[in-house]
PDB file of N, CA and C in Angstrom:
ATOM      1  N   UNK X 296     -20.678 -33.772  70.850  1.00 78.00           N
ATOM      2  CA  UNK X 296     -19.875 -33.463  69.692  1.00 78.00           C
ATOM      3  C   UNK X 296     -18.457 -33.032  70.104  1.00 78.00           C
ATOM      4  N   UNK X 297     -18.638 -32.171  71.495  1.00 79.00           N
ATOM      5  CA  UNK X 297     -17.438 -31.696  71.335  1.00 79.00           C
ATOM      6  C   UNK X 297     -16.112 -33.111  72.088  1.00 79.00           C
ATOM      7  N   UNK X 298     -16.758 -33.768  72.775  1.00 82.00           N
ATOM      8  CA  UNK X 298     -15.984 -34.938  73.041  1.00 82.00           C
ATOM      9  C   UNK X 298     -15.515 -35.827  72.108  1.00 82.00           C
ATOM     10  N   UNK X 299     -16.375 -36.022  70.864  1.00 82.00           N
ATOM     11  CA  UNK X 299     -15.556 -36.882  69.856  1.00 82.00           C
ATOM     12  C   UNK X 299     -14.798 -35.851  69.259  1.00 82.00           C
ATOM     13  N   UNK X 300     -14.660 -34.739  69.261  1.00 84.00           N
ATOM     14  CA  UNK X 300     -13.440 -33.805  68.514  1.00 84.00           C
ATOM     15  C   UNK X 300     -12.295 -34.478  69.507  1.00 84.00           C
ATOM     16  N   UNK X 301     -12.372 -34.125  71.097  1.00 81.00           N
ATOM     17  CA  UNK X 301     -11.550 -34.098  71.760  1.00 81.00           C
ATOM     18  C   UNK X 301     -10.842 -35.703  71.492  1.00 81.00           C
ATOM     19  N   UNK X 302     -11.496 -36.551  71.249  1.00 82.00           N
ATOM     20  CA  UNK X 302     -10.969 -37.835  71.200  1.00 82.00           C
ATOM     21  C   UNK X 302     -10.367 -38.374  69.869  1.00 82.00           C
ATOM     22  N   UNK X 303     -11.069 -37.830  68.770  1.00 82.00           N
ATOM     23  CA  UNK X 303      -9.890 -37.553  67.410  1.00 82.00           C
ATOM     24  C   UNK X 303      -8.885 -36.791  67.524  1.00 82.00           C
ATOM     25  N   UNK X 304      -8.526 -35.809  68.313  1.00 80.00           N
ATOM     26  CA  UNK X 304      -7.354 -35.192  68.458  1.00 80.00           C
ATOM     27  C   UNK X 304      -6.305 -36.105  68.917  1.00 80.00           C
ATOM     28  N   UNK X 305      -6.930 -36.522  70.379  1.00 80.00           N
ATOM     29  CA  UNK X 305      -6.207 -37.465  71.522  1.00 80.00           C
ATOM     30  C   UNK X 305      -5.379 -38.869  70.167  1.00 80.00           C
ATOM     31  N   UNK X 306      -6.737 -39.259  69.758  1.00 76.00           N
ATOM     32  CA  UNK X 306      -6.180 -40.153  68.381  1.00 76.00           C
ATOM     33  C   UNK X 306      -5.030 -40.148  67.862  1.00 76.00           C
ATOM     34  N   UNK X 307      -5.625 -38.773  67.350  1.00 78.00           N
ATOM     35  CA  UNK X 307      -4.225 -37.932  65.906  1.00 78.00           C
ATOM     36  C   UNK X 307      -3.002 -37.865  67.059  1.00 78.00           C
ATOM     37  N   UNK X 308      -2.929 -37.363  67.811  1.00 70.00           N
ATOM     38  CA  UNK X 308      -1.708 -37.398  68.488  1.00 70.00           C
ATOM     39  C   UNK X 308      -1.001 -38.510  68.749  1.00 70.00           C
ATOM     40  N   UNK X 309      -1.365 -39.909  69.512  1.00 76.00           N
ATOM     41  CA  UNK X 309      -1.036 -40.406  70.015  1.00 76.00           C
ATOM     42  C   UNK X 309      -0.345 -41.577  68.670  1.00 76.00           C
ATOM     43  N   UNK X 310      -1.329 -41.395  67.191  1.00 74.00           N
ATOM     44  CA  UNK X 310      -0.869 -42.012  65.795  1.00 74.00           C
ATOM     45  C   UNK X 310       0.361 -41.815  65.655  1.00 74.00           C
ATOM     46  N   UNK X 311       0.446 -39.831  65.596  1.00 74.00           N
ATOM     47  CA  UNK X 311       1.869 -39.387  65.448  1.00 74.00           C
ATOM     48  C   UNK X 311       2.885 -39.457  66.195  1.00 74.00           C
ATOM     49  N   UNK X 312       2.610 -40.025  67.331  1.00 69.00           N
ATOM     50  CA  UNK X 312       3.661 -40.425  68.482  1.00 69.00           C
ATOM     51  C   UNK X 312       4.216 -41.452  68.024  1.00 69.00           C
ATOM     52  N   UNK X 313       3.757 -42.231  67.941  1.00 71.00           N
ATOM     53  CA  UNK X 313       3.653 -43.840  67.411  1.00 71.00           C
ATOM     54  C   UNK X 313       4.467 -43.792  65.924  1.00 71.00           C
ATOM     55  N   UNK X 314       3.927 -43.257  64.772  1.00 66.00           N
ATOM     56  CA  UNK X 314       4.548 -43.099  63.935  1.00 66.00           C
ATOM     57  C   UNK X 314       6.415 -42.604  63.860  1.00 66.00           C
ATOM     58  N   UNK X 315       6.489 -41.579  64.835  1.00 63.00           N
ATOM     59  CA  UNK X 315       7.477 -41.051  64.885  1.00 63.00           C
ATOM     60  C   UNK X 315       8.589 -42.196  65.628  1.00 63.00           C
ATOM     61  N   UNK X 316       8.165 -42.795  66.733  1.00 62.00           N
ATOM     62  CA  UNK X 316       8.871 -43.720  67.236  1.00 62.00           C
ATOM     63  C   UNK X 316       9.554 -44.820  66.255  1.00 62.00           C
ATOM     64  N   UNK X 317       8.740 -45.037  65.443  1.00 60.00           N
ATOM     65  CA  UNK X 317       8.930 -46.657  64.848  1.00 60.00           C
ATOM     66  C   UNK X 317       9.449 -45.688  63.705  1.00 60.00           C
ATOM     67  N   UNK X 318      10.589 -44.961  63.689  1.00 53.00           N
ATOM     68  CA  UNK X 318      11.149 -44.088  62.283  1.00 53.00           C
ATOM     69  C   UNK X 318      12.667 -45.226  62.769  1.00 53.00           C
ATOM     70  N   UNK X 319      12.925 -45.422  61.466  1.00 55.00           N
ATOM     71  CA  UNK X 319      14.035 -46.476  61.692  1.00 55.00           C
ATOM     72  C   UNK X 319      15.471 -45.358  62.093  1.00 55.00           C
ATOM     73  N   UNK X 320      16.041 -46.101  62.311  1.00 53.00           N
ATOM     74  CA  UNK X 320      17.397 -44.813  63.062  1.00 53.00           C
ATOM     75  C   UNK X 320      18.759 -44.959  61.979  1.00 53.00           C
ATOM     76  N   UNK X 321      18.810 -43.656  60.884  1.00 50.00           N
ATOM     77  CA  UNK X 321      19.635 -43.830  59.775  1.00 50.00           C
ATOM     78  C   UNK X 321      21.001 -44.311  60.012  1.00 50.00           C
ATOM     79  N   UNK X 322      21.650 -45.317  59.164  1.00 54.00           N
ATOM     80  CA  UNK X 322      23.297 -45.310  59.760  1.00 54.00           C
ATOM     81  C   UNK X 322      23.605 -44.437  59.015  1.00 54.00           C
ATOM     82  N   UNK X 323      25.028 -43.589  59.523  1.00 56.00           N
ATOM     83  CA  UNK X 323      25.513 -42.501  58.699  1.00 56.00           C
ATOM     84  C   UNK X 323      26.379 -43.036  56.963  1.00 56.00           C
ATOM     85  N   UNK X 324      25.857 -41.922  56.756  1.00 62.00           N
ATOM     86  CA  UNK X 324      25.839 -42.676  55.290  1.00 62.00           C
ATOM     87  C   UNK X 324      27.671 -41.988  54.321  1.00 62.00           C
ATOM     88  N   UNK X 325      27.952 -42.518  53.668  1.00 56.00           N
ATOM     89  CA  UNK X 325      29.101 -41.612  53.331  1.00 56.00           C
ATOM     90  C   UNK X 325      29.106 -40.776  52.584  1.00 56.00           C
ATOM     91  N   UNK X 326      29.612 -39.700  52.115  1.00 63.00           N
ATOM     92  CA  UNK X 326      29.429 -38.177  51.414  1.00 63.00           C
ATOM     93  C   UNK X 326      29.938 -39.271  49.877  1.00 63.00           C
ATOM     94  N   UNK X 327      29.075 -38.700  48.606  1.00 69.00           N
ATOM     95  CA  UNK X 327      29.629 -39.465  47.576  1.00 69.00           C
ATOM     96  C   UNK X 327      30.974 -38.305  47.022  1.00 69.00           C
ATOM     97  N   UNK X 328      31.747 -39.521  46.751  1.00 68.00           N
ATOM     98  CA  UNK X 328      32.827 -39.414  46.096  1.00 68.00           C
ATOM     99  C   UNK X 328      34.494 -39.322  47.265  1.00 68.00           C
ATOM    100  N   UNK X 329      34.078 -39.519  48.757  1.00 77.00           N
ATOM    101  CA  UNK X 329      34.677 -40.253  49.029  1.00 77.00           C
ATOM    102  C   UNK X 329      35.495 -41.299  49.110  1.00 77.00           C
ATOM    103  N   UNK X 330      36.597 -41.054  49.873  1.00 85.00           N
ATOM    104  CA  UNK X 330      37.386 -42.369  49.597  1.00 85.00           C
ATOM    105  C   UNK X 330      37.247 -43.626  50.635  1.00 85.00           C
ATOM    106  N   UNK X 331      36.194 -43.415  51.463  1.00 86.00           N
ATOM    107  CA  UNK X 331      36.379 -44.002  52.166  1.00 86.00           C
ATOM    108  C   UNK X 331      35.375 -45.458  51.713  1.00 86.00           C
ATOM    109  N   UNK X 332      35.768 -46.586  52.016  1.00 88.00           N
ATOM    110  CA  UNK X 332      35.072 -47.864  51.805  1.00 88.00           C
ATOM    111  C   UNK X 332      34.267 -48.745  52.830  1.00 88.00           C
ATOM    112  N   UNK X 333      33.683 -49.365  52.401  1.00 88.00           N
ATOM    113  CA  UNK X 333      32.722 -49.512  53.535  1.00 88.00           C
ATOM    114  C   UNK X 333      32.773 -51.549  53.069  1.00 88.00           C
ATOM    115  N   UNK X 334      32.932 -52.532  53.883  1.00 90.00           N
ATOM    116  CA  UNK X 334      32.739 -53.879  53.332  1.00 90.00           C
ATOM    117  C   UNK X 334      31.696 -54.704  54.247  1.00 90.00           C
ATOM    118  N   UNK X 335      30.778 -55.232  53.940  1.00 90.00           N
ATOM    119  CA  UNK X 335      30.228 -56.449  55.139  1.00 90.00           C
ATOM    120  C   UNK X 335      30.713 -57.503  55.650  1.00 90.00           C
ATOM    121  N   UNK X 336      31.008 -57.948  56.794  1.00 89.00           N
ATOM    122  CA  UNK X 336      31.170 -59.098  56.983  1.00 89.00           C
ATOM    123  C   UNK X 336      29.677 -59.867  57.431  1.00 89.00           C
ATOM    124  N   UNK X 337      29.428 -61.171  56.990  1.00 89.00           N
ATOM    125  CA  UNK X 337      28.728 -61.884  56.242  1.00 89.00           C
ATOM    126  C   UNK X 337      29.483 -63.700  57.729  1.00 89.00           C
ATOM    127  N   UNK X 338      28.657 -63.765  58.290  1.00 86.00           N
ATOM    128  CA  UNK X 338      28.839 -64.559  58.835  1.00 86.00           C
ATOM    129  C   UNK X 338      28.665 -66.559  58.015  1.00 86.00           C
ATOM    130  N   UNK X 339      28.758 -67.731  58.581  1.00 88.00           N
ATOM    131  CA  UNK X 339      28.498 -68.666  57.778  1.00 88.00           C
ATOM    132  C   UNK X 339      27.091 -69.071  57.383  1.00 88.00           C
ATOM    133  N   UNK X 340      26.484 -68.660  58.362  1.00 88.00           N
ATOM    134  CA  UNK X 340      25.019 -68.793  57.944  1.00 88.00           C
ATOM    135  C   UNK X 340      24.554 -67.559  57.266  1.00 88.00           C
ATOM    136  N   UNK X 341      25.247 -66.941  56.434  1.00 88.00           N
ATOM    137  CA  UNK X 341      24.937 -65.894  55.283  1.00 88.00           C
ATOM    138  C   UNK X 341      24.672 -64.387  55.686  1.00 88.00           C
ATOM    139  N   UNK X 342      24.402 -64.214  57.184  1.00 87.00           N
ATOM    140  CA  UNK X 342      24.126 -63.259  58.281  1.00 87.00           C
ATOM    141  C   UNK X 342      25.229 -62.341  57.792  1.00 87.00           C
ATOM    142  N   UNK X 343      24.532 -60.871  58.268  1.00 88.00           N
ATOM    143  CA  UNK X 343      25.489 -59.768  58.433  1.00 88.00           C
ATOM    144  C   UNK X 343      25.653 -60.076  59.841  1.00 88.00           C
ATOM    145  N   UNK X 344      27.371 -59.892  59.899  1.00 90.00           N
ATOM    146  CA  UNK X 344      27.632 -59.876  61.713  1.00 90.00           C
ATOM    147  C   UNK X 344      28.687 -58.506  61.703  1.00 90.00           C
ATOM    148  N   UNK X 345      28.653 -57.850  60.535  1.00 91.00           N
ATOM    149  CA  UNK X 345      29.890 -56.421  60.726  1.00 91.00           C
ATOM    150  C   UNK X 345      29.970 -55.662  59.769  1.00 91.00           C
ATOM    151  N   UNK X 346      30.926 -54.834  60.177  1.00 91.00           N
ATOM    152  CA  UNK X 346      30.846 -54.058  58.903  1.00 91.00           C
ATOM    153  C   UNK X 346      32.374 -53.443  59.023  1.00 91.00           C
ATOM    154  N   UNK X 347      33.500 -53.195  57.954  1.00 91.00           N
ATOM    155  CA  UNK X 347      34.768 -53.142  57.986  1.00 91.00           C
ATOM    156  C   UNK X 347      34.796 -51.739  57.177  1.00 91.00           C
ATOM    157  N   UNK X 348      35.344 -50.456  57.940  1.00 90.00           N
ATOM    158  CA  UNK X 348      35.077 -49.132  57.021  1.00 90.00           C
ATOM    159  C   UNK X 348      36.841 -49.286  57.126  1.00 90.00           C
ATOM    160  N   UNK X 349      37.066 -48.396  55.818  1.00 89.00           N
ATOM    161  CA  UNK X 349      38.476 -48.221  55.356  1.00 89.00           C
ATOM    162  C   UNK X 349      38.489 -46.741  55.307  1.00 89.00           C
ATOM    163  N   UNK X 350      39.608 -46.022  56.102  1.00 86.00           N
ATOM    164  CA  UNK X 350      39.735 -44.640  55.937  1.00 86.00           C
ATOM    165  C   UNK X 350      40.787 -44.212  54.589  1.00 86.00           C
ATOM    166  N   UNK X 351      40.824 -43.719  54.119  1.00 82.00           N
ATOM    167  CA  UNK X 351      41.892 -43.371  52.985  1.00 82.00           C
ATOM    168  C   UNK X 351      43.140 -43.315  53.472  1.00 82.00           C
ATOM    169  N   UNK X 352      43.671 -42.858  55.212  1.00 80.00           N
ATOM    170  CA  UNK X 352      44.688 -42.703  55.229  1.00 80.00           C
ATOM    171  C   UNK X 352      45.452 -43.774  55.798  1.00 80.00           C
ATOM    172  N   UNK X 353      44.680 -45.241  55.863  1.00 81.00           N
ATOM    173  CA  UNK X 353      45.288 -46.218  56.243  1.00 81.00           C
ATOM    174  C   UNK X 353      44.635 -46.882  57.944  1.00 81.00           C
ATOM    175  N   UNK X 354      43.570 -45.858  57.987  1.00 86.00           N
ATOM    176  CA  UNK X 354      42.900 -46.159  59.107  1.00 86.00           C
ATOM    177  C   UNK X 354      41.912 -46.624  58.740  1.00 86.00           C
ATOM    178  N   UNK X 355      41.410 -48.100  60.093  1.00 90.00           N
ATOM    179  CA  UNK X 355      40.500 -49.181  59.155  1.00 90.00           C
ATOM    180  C   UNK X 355      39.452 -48.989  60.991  1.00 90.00           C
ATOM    181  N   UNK X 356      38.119 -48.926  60.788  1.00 91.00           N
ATOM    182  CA  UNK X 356      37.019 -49.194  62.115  1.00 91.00           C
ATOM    183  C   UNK X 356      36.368 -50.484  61.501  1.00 91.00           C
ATOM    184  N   UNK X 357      36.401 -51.309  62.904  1.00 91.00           N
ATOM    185  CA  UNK X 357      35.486 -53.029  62.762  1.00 91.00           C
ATOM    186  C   UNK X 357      34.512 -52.579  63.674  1.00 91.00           C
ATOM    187  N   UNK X 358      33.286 -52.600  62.923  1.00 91.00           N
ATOM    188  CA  UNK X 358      31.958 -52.420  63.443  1.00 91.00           C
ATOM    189  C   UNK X 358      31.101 -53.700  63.424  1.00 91.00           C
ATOM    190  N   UNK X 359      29.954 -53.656  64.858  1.00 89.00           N
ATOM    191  CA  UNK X 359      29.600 -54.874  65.236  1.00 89.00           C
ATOM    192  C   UNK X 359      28.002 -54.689  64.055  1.00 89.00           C
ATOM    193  N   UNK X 360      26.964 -56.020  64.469  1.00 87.00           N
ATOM    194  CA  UNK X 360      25.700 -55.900  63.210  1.00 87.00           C
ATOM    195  C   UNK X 360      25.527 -54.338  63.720  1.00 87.00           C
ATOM    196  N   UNK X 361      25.408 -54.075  64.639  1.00 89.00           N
ATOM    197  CA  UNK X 361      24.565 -52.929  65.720  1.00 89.00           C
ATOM    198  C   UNK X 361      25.237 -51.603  65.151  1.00 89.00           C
ATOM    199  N   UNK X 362      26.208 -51.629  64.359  1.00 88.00           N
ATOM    200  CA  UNK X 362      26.976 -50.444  64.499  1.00 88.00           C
ATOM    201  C   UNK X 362      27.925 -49.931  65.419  1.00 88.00           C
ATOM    202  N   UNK X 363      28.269 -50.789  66.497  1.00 90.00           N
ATOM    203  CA  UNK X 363      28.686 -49.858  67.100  1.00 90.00           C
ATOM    204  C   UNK X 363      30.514 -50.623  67.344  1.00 90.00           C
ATOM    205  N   UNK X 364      31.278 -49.683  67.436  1.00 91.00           N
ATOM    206  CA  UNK X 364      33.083 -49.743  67.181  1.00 91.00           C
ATOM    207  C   UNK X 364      33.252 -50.855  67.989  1.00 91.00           C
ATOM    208  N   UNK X 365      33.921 -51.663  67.534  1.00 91.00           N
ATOM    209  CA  UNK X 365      34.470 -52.708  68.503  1.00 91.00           C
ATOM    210  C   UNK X 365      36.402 -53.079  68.281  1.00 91.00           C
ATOM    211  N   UNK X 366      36.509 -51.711  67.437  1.00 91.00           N
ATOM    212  CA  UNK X 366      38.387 -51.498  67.103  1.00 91.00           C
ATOM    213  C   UNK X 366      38.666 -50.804  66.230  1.00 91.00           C
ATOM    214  N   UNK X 367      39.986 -49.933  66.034  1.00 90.00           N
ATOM    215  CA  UNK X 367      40.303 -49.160  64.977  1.00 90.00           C
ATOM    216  C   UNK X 367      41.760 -49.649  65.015  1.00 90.00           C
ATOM    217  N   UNK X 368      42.010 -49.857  63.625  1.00 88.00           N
ATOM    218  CA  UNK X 368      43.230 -49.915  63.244  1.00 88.00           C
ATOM    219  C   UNK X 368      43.744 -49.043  62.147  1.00 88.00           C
ATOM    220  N   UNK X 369      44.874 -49.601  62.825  1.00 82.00           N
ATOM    221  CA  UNK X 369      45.897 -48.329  62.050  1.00 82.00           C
ATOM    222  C   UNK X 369      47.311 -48.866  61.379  1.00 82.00           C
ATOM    223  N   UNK X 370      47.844 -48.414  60.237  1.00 75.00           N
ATOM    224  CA  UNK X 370      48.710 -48.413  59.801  1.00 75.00           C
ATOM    225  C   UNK X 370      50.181 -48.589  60.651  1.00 75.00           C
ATOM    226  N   UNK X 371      50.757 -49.636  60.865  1.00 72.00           N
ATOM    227  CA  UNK X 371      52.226 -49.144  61.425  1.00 72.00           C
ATOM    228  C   UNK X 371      53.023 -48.237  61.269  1.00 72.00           C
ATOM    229  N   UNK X 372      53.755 -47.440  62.103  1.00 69.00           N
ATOM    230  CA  UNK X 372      54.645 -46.208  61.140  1.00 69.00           C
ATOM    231  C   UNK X 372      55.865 -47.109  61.307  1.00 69.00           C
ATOM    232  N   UNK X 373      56.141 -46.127  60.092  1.00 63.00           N
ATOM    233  CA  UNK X 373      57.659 -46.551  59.758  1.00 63.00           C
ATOM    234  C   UNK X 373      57.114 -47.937  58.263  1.00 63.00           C
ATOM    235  N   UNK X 374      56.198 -48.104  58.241  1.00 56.00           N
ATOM    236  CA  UNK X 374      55.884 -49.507  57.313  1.00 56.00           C
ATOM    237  C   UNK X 374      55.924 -49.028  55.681  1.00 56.00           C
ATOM    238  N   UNK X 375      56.555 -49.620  55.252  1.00 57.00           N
ATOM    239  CA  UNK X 375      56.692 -48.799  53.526  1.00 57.00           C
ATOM    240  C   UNK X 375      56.090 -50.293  52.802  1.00 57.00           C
ATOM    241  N   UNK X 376      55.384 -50.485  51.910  1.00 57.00           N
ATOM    242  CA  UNK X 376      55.206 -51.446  50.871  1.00 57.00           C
ATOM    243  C   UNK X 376      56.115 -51.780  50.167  1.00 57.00           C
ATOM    244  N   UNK X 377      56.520 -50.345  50.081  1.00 57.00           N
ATOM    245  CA  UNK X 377      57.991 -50.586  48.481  1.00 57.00           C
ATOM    246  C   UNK X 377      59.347 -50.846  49.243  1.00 57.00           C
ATOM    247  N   UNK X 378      59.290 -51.911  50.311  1.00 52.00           N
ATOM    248  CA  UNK X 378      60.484 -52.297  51.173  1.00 52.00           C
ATOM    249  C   UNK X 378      60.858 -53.015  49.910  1.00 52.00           C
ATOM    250  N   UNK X 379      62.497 -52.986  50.699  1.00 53.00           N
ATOM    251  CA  UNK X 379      63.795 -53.089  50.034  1.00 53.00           C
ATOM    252  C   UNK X 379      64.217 -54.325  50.551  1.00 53.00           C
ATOM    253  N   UNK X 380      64.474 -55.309  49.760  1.00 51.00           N
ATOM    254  CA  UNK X 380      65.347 -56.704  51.120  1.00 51.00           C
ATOM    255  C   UNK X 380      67.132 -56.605  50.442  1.00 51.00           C
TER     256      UNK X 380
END
């Protein structure tokens, strides 16, 4: 008796190991009411291949499927919209 306890334990543990592993890994998500934007890029065969976040202050990150930075851009200084010719 007391060996099949010991081996439902061994069980239960090794379930919750298992379980815990295969927990998917959250992407960070944005605070609501943020300004910041988030767009997919969408490859030709319909695929996500990126993801394009927009900072409010003119700062833009190109993220790969994986998440992970592959550039940040930034605003030129000195660049006005409401140029004058």
């Amino acid at each position: 008796m007391r060996a099949i306890i010991l081996q439902l334990a061994v069980l239960a543990c090794t379930m919750t190991l298992i379980g815990c592993a295969m927990q998917p890994t959250a992407t960070p998500e944005v605070p609501k009411g943020s300004l910041t934007k988030s767009y997919k890029l969408v490859d030709e065969m319909g695929r996500e291949s990126g993801t394009l976040v927009l900072q409010p202050m003119g700062r833009a990150e190109l993220r790969d499927a994986d998440g992970k930075l592959i550039g940040v851009f930034s605003a030129e200084q000195g660049f006005s919209s409401d140029a004058k010719n």
